[in-house]
Structures are given as C-alpha cells and as structure tokens.
Short mmCIF file of C-alpha atoms in Angstrom, two decimals:
data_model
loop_
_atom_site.label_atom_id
_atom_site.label_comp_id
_atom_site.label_asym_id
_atom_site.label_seq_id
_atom_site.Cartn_x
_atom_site.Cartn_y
_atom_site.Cartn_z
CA UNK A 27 -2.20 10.41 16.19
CA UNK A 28 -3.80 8.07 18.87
CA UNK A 29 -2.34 10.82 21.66
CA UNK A 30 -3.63 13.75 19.95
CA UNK A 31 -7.13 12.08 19.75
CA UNK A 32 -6.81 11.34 23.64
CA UNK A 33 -6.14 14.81 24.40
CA UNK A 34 -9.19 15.68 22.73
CA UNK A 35 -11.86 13.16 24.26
CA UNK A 36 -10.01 14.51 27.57
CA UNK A 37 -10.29 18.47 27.01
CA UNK A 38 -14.14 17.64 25.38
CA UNK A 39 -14.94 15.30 28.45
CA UNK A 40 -13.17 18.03 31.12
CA UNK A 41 -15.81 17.58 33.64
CA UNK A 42 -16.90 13.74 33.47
CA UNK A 43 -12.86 11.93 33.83
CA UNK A 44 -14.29 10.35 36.65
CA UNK A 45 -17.35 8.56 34.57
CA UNK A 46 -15.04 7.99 32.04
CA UNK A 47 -12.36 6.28 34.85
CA UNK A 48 -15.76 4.36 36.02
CA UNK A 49 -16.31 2.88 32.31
CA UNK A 50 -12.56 1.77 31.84
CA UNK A 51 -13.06 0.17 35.32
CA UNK A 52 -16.15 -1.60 34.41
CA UNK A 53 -14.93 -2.86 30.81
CA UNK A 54 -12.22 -4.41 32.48
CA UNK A 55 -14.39 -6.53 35.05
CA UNK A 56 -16.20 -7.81 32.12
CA UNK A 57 -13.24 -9.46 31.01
CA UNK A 58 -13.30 -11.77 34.36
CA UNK A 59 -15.33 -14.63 32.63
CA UNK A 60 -13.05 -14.72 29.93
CA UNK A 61 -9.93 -15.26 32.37
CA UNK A 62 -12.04 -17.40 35.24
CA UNK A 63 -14.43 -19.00 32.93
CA UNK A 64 -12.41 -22.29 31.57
CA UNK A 65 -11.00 -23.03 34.74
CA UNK A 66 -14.75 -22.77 36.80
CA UNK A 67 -15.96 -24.92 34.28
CA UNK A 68 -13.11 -27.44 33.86
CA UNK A 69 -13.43 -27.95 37.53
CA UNK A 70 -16.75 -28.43 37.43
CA UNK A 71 -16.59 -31.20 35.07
CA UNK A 72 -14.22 -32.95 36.93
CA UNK A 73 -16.32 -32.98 40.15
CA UNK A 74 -19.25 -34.18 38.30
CA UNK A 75 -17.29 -37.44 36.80
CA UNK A 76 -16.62 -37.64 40.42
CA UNK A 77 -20.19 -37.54 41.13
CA UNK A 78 -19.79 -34.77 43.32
CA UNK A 79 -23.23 -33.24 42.97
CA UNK A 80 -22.12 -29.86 45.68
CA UNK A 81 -18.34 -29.13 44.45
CA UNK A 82 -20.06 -29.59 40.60
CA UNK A 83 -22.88 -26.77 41.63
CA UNK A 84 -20.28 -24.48 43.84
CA UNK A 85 -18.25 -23.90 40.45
CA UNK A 86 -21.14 -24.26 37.86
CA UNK A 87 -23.30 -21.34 40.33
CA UNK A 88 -20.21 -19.56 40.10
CA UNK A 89 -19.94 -19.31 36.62
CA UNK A 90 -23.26 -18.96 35.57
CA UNK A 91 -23.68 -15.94 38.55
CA UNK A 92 -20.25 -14.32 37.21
CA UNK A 93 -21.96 -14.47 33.50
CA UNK A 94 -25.05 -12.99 34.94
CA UNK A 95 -23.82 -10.24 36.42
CA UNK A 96 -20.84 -9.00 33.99
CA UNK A 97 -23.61 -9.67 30.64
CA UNK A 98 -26.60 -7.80 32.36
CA UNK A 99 -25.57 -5.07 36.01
CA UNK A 100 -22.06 -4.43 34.56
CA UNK A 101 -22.82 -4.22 31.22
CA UNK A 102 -26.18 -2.33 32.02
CA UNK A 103 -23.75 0.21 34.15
CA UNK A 104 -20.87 -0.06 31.39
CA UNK A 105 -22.87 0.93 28.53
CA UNK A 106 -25.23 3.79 30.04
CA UNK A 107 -21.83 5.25 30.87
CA UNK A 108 -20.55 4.67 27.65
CA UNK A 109 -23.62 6.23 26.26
CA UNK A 110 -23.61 9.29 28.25
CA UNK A 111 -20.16 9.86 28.01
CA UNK A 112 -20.53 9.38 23.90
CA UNK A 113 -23.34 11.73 23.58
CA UNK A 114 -22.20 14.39 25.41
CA UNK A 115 -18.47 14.24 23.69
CA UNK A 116 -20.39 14.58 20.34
CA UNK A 117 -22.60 17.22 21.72
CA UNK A 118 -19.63 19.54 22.84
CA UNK A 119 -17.62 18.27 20.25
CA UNK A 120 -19.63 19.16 16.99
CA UNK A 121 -21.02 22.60 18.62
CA UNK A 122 -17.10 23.68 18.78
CA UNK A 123 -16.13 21.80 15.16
CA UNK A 124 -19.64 24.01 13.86
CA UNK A 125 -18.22 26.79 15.34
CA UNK A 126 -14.68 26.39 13.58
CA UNK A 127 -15.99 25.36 10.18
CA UNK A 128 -18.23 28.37 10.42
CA UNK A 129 -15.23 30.57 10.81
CA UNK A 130 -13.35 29.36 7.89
CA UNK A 131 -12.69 31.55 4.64
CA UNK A 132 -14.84 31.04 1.61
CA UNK A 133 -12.37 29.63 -0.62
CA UNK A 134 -12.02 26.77 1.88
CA UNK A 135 -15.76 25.69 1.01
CA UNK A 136 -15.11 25.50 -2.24
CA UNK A 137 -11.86 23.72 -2.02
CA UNK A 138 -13.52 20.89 -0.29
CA UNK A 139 -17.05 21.39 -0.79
CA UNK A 140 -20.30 21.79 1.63
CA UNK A 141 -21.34 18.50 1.65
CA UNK A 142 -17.65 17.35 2.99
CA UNK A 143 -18.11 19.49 5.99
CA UNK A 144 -21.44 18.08 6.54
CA UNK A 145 -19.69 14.44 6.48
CA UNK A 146 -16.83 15.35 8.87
CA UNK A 147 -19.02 17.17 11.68
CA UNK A 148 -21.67 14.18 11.75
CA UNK A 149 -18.90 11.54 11.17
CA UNK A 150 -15.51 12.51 12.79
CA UNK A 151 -16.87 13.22 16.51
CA UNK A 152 -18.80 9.53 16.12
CA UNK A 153 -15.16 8.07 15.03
CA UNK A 154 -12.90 9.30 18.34
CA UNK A 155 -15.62 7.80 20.44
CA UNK A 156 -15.41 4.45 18.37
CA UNK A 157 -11.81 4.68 19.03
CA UNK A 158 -11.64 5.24 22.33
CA UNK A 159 -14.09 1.84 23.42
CA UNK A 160 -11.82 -0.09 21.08
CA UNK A 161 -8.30 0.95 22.58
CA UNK A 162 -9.39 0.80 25.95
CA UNK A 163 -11.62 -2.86 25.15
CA UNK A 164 -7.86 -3.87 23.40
CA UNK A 165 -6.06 -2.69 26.53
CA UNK A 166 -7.95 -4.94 28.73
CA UNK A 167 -7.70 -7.41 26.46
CA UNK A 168 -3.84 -7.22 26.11
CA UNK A 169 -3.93 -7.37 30.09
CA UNK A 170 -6.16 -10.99 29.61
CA UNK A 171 -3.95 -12.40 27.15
CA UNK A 172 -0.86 -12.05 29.42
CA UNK A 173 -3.04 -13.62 32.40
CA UNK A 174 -3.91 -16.89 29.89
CA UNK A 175 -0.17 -17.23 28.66
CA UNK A 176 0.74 -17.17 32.44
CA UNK A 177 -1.37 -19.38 33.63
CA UNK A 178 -0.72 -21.51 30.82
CA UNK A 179 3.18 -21.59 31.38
CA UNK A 180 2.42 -22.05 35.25
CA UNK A 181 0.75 -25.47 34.28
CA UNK A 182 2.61 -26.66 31.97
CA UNK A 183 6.17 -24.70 29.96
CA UNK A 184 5.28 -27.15 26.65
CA UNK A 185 1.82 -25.99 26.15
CA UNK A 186 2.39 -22.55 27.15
CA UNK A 187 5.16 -22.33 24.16
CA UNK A 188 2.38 -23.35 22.08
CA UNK A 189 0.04 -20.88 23.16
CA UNK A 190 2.74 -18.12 22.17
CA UNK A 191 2.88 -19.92 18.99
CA UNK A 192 -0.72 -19.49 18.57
CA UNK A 193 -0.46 -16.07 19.33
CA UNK A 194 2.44 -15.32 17.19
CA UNK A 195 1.12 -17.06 13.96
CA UNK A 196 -2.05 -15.51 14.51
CA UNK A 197 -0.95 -11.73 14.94
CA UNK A 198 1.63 -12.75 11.62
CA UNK A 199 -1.88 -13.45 9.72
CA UNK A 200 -3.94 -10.71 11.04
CA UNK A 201 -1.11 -8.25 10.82
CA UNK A 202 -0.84 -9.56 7.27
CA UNK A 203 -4.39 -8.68 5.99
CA UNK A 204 -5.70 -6.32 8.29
CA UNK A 205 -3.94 -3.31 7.22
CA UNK A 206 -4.74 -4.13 3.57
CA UNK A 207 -8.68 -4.02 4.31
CA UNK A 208 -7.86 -0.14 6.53
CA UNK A 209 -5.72 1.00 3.52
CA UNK A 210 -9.04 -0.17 1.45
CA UNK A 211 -11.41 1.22 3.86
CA UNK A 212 -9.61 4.70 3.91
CA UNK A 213 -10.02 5.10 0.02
CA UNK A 214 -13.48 4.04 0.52
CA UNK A 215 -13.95 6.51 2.49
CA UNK A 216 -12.53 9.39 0.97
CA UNK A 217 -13.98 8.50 -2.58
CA UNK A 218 -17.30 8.62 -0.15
CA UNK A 219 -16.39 11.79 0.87
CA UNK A 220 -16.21 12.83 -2.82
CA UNK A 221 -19.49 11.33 -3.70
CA UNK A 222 -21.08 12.87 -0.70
CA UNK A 223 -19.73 16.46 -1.60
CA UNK A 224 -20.36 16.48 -5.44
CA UNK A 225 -24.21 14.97 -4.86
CA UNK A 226 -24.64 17.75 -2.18
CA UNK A 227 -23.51 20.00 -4.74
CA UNK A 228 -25.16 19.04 -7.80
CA UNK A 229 -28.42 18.44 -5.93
CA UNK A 230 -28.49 22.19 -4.77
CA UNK A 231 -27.88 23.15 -8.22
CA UNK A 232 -29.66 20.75 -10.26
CA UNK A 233 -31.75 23.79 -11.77
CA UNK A 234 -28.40 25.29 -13.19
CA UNK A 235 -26.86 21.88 -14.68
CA UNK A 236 -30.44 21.27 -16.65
CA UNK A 237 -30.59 24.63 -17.64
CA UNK A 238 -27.00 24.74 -19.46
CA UNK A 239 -26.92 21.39 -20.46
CA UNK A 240 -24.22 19.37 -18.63
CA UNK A 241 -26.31 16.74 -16.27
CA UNK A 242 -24.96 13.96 -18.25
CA UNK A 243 -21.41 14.99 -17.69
CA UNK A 244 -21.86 15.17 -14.09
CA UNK A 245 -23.48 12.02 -13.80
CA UNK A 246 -20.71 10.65 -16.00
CA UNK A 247 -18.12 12.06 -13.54
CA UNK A 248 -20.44 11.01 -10.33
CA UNK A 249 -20.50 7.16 -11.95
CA UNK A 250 -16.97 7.04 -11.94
CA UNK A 251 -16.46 8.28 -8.51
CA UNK A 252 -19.10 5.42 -7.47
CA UNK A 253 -17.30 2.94 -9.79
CA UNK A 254 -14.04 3.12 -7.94
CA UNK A 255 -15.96 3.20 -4.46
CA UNK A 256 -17.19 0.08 -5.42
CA UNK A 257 -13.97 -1.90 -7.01
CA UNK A 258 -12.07 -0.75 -3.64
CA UNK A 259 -15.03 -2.66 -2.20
CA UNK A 260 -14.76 -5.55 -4.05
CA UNK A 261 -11.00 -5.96 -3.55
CA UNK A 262 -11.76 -5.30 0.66
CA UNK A 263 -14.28 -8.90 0.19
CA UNK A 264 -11.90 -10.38 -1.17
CA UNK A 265 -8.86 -9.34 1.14
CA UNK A 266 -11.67 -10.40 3.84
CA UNK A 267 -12.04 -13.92 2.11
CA UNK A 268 -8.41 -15.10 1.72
CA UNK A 269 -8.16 -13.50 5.67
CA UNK A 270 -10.58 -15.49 7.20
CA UNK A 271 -9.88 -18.85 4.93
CA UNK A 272 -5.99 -18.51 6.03
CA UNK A 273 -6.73 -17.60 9.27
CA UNK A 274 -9.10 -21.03 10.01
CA UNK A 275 -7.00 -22.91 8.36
CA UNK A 276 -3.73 -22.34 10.49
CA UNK A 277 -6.36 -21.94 13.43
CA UNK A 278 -7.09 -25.63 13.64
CA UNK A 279 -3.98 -27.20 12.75
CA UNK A 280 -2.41 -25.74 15.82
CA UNK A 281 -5.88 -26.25 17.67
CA UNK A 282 -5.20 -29.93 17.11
CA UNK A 283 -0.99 -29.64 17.82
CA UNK A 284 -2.30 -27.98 21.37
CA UNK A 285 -5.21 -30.19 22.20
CA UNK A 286 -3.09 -33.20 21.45
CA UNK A 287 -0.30 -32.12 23.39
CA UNK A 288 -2.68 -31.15 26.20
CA UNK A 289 -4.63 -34.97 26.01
CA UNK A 290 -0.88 -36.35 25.68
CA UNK A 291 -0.34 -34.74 29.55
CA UNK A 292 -3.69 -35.34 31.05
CA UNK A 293 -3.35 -39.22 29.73
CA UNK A 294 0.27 -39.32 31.42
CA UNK A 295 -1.22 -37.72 34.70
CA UNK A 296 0.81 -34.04 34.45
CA UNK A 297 -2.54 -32.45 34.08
CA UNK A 298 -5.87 -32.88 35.46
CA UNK A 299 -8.95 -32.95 32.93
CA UNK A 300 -10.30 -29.64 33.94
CA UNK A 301 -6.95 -27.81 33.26
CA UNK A 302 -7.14 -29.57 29.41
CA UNK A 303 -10.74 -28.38 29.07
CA UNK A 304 -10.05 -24.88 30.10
CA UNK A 305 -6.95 -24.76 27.48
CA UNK A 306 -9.29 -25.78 25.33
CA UNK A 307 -11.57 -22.61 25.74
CA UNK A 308 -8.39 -20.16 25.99
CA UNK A 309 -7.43 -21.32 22.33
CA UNK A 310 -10.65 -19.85 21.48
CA UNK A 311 -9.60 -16.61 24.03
CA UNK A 312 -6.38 -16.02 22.16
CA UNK A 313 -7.23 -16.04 18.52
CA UNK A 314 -10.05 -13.69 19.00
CA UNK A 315 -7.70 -11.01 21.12
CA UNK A 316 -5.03 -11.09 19.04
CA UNK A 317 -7.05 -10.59 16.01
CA UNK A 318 -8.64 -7.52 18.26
CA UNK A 319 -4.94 -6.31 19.09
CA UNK A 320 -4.08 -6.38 15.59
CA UNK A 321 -6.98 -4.67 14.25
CA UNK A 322 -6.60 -1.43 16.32
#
C-alpha cells in the first residue's frame, strides 16, 4: 500500500524529485543533534569539573551552534521545501482526482454520496503528504537509533544490551496499543465519512424532508451515526490512557536498571562521566523513536 502511495507522490511530483531529494537530505541533518548532542554535552561537563573554562566553551559553542542552525537555516530550508513540495502535490493531485470523480457514472454518487467525494478530494491528497514526512522522518530515525545502539555497544557490551532491551520492551508496548488506537481511528473515520455525506445530503434537501415529514427520522438515524463516532472515541482515550500509563511505567524502571548500571561503571573507572550523561539523554532518544517506528 505504502509503494503504491510512493509511486503516486513520484508521478504527481514528476518535475520537482530533486526538491524532494533536497528535503530527505535536509530532514536527515536535523537528526545530527540528536546523535552528537549527549556526547558534546557530556564532554563539556567533564571539562568544566575540570575547570577547563576553553575545552568547556569549544563543546558547549558547538552544541548550542549545531542547535541553532538545524532548529532555524535547516529547518527554515526543510520546511519551505516541504511546503512547496506539499502544495503543489495537492494542487496536481486534486485537479486530476476532480477530474476522475467528475467522470464517474451517476449511480456511483449515490452509492457513496456527494458529500463523501467532497471528504476524499480535500482529505486524501493532504493524507499521502502526511505520510510521506512521517516515513521518511521514521527512516532517518531508524538510521539514528542504529548509530546510538552502536555507539552504545562500542563503550560498553553491558549497557548496550540494555539499550536493546529498552528498545525491545518499548516497541512490545507500542506495538501493543498502537494498532488498537489506528483500528479505532479508521472507524472514526469512516463513520465521519458517513456523517459528512448524510449532513451534505440532508442539508441540500432539508426543504423535501420538512415537507413530507421525516426530519425526525433522519436526525434519529444522523444521532446514531454520531453516537458510535463518539463511543469509538471514547474507547481510543482510553486505549491512549492505559498506553501511556504502561509505557512510563516500564520506561523508568529500566531508566533506573540503565542509569545504575551506567553509575556502577563510571564509579569503577570503565566509563568517563560524560559518556554516563550522554546515555542518559539517548534513553530519552530511544523511547521516543521507537514509539515513532512503531506508529508508522
């Protein structure tokens, strides 16, 4: 399904593949705080217990000036691409879908319904650009992950199996839940759909339902449709609840086994105080990427 949507971002975005090459490019860069980050700022903190005022300013500078420029010139760059290349996929996009629905028999209106069509043409093009920027932020993302759980095995083999233990438990979890709140959000949407098409519907007819006598049956039937948009709803918050309580809780108890571990080396000598402080902000890294990877 993922492919097919591909092919049609690429046939729809024929003439801009190098804008859209420039965007992946620039996506990834922004990733470089998240892999250089905890070790310029472990390092720093170990040359400032050493009093070293210059070395403690080289790698601060350098962190601050990497978070400067990927959070304001890439990300300026990155997203006016991203912009461009979104409107004018929906602009060529939606003229062709208009063009197709336009085409289509009668019978197919009233099998579905105008105000459907009117959902999917303003909706569907807006979707494939959505899930483009998340498979390609996910691929980088994938590509960062590997980079923490090989630096973390390069320092030490103990804390690196925990990292992959952290990453396992948490992808368990999120694989878990997060496919309950899609399945959820997929019913939402087509009851949505439903509500969308017999409003349009009723709306542009209301003259005929007063006239013969049968508004309160259609609201009856439109209630219902809302009722179970709303119940599917209720059982997604909830989903999200036990998700989030589950996922914290197993979050911090093997927070604590890696931090320990981690204190247990630096106390012994194996690692140097910067290397535990940076573990400490890859912990962080790795929950929120997996949950990412999960989620696509």
């Amino acid at each position: 399904m993922k492919n097919k949507w591909f092919s049609i971002i690429l046939k729809y975005l024929e003439n801009d593949r190098s804008k859209l090459i420039c965007y992946v490019v620039l996506v990834a860069i922004s990733f470089l705080p998240t892999i250089l980050g905890g070790y310029l700022w472990g390092k720093g903190v170990e040359f400032l217990i050493e009093k070293n005022l210059k070395m403690f300013t080289i790698f601060i500078s350098t962190m601050v000036v990497m978070n400067i420029c990927t959070s304001t010139v890439i990300m300026g760059f990155r997203e006016h691409l991203y912009n461009y290349l979104e409107l004018t996929f929906m602009k060529n996009l939606s003229k062709d879908l208009y063009k197709k629905i336009d085409k289509l028999p009668v019978i197919a209106f009233e099998k579905y319904g105008v105000g459907e069509f009117i959902n999917r043409l303003y909706t569907d093009p807006d979707n494939i650009m959505e899930l483009l920027a998340r498979i390609i932020k996910t691929g980088c993302e994938l590509i960062t992950l590997i980079i923490i759980l090989f630096i973390s095995f390069k320092i030490s083999i103990i804390v690196g199996i925990e990292f992959i233990v952290l990453a396992f438990v948490m992808g368990i979890i999120s694989g878990k839940f997060l496919p309950k709140i899609k399945d959820k959000q997929k019913l939402i949407k087509k009851d949505a759909d439903k509500y969308v098409k017999e409003s349009t519907e009723n709306i542009s007819g209301i003259r005929e339902i007063k006239s013969l006598g049968i508004k309160n049956n259609i609201e009856k039937n439109i209630f219902k449709t809302m009722d179970n948009m709303f119940f599917d709803k209720k059982k997604i918050k909830n989903c999200q609840v036990m998700y989030y309580v589950t996922n914290n809780f197993i979050y911090f108890i093997l927070l604590f086994l890696i931090l320990v571990t981690a204190g247990y080396f630096f106390i012994i000598g194996k690692i140097t105080l910067g290397y535990f402080l940076m573990f400490k902000l890859y912990i962080n890294r790795v929950d929120g990427i997996v949950e990412s990877l999960t989620d696509v």
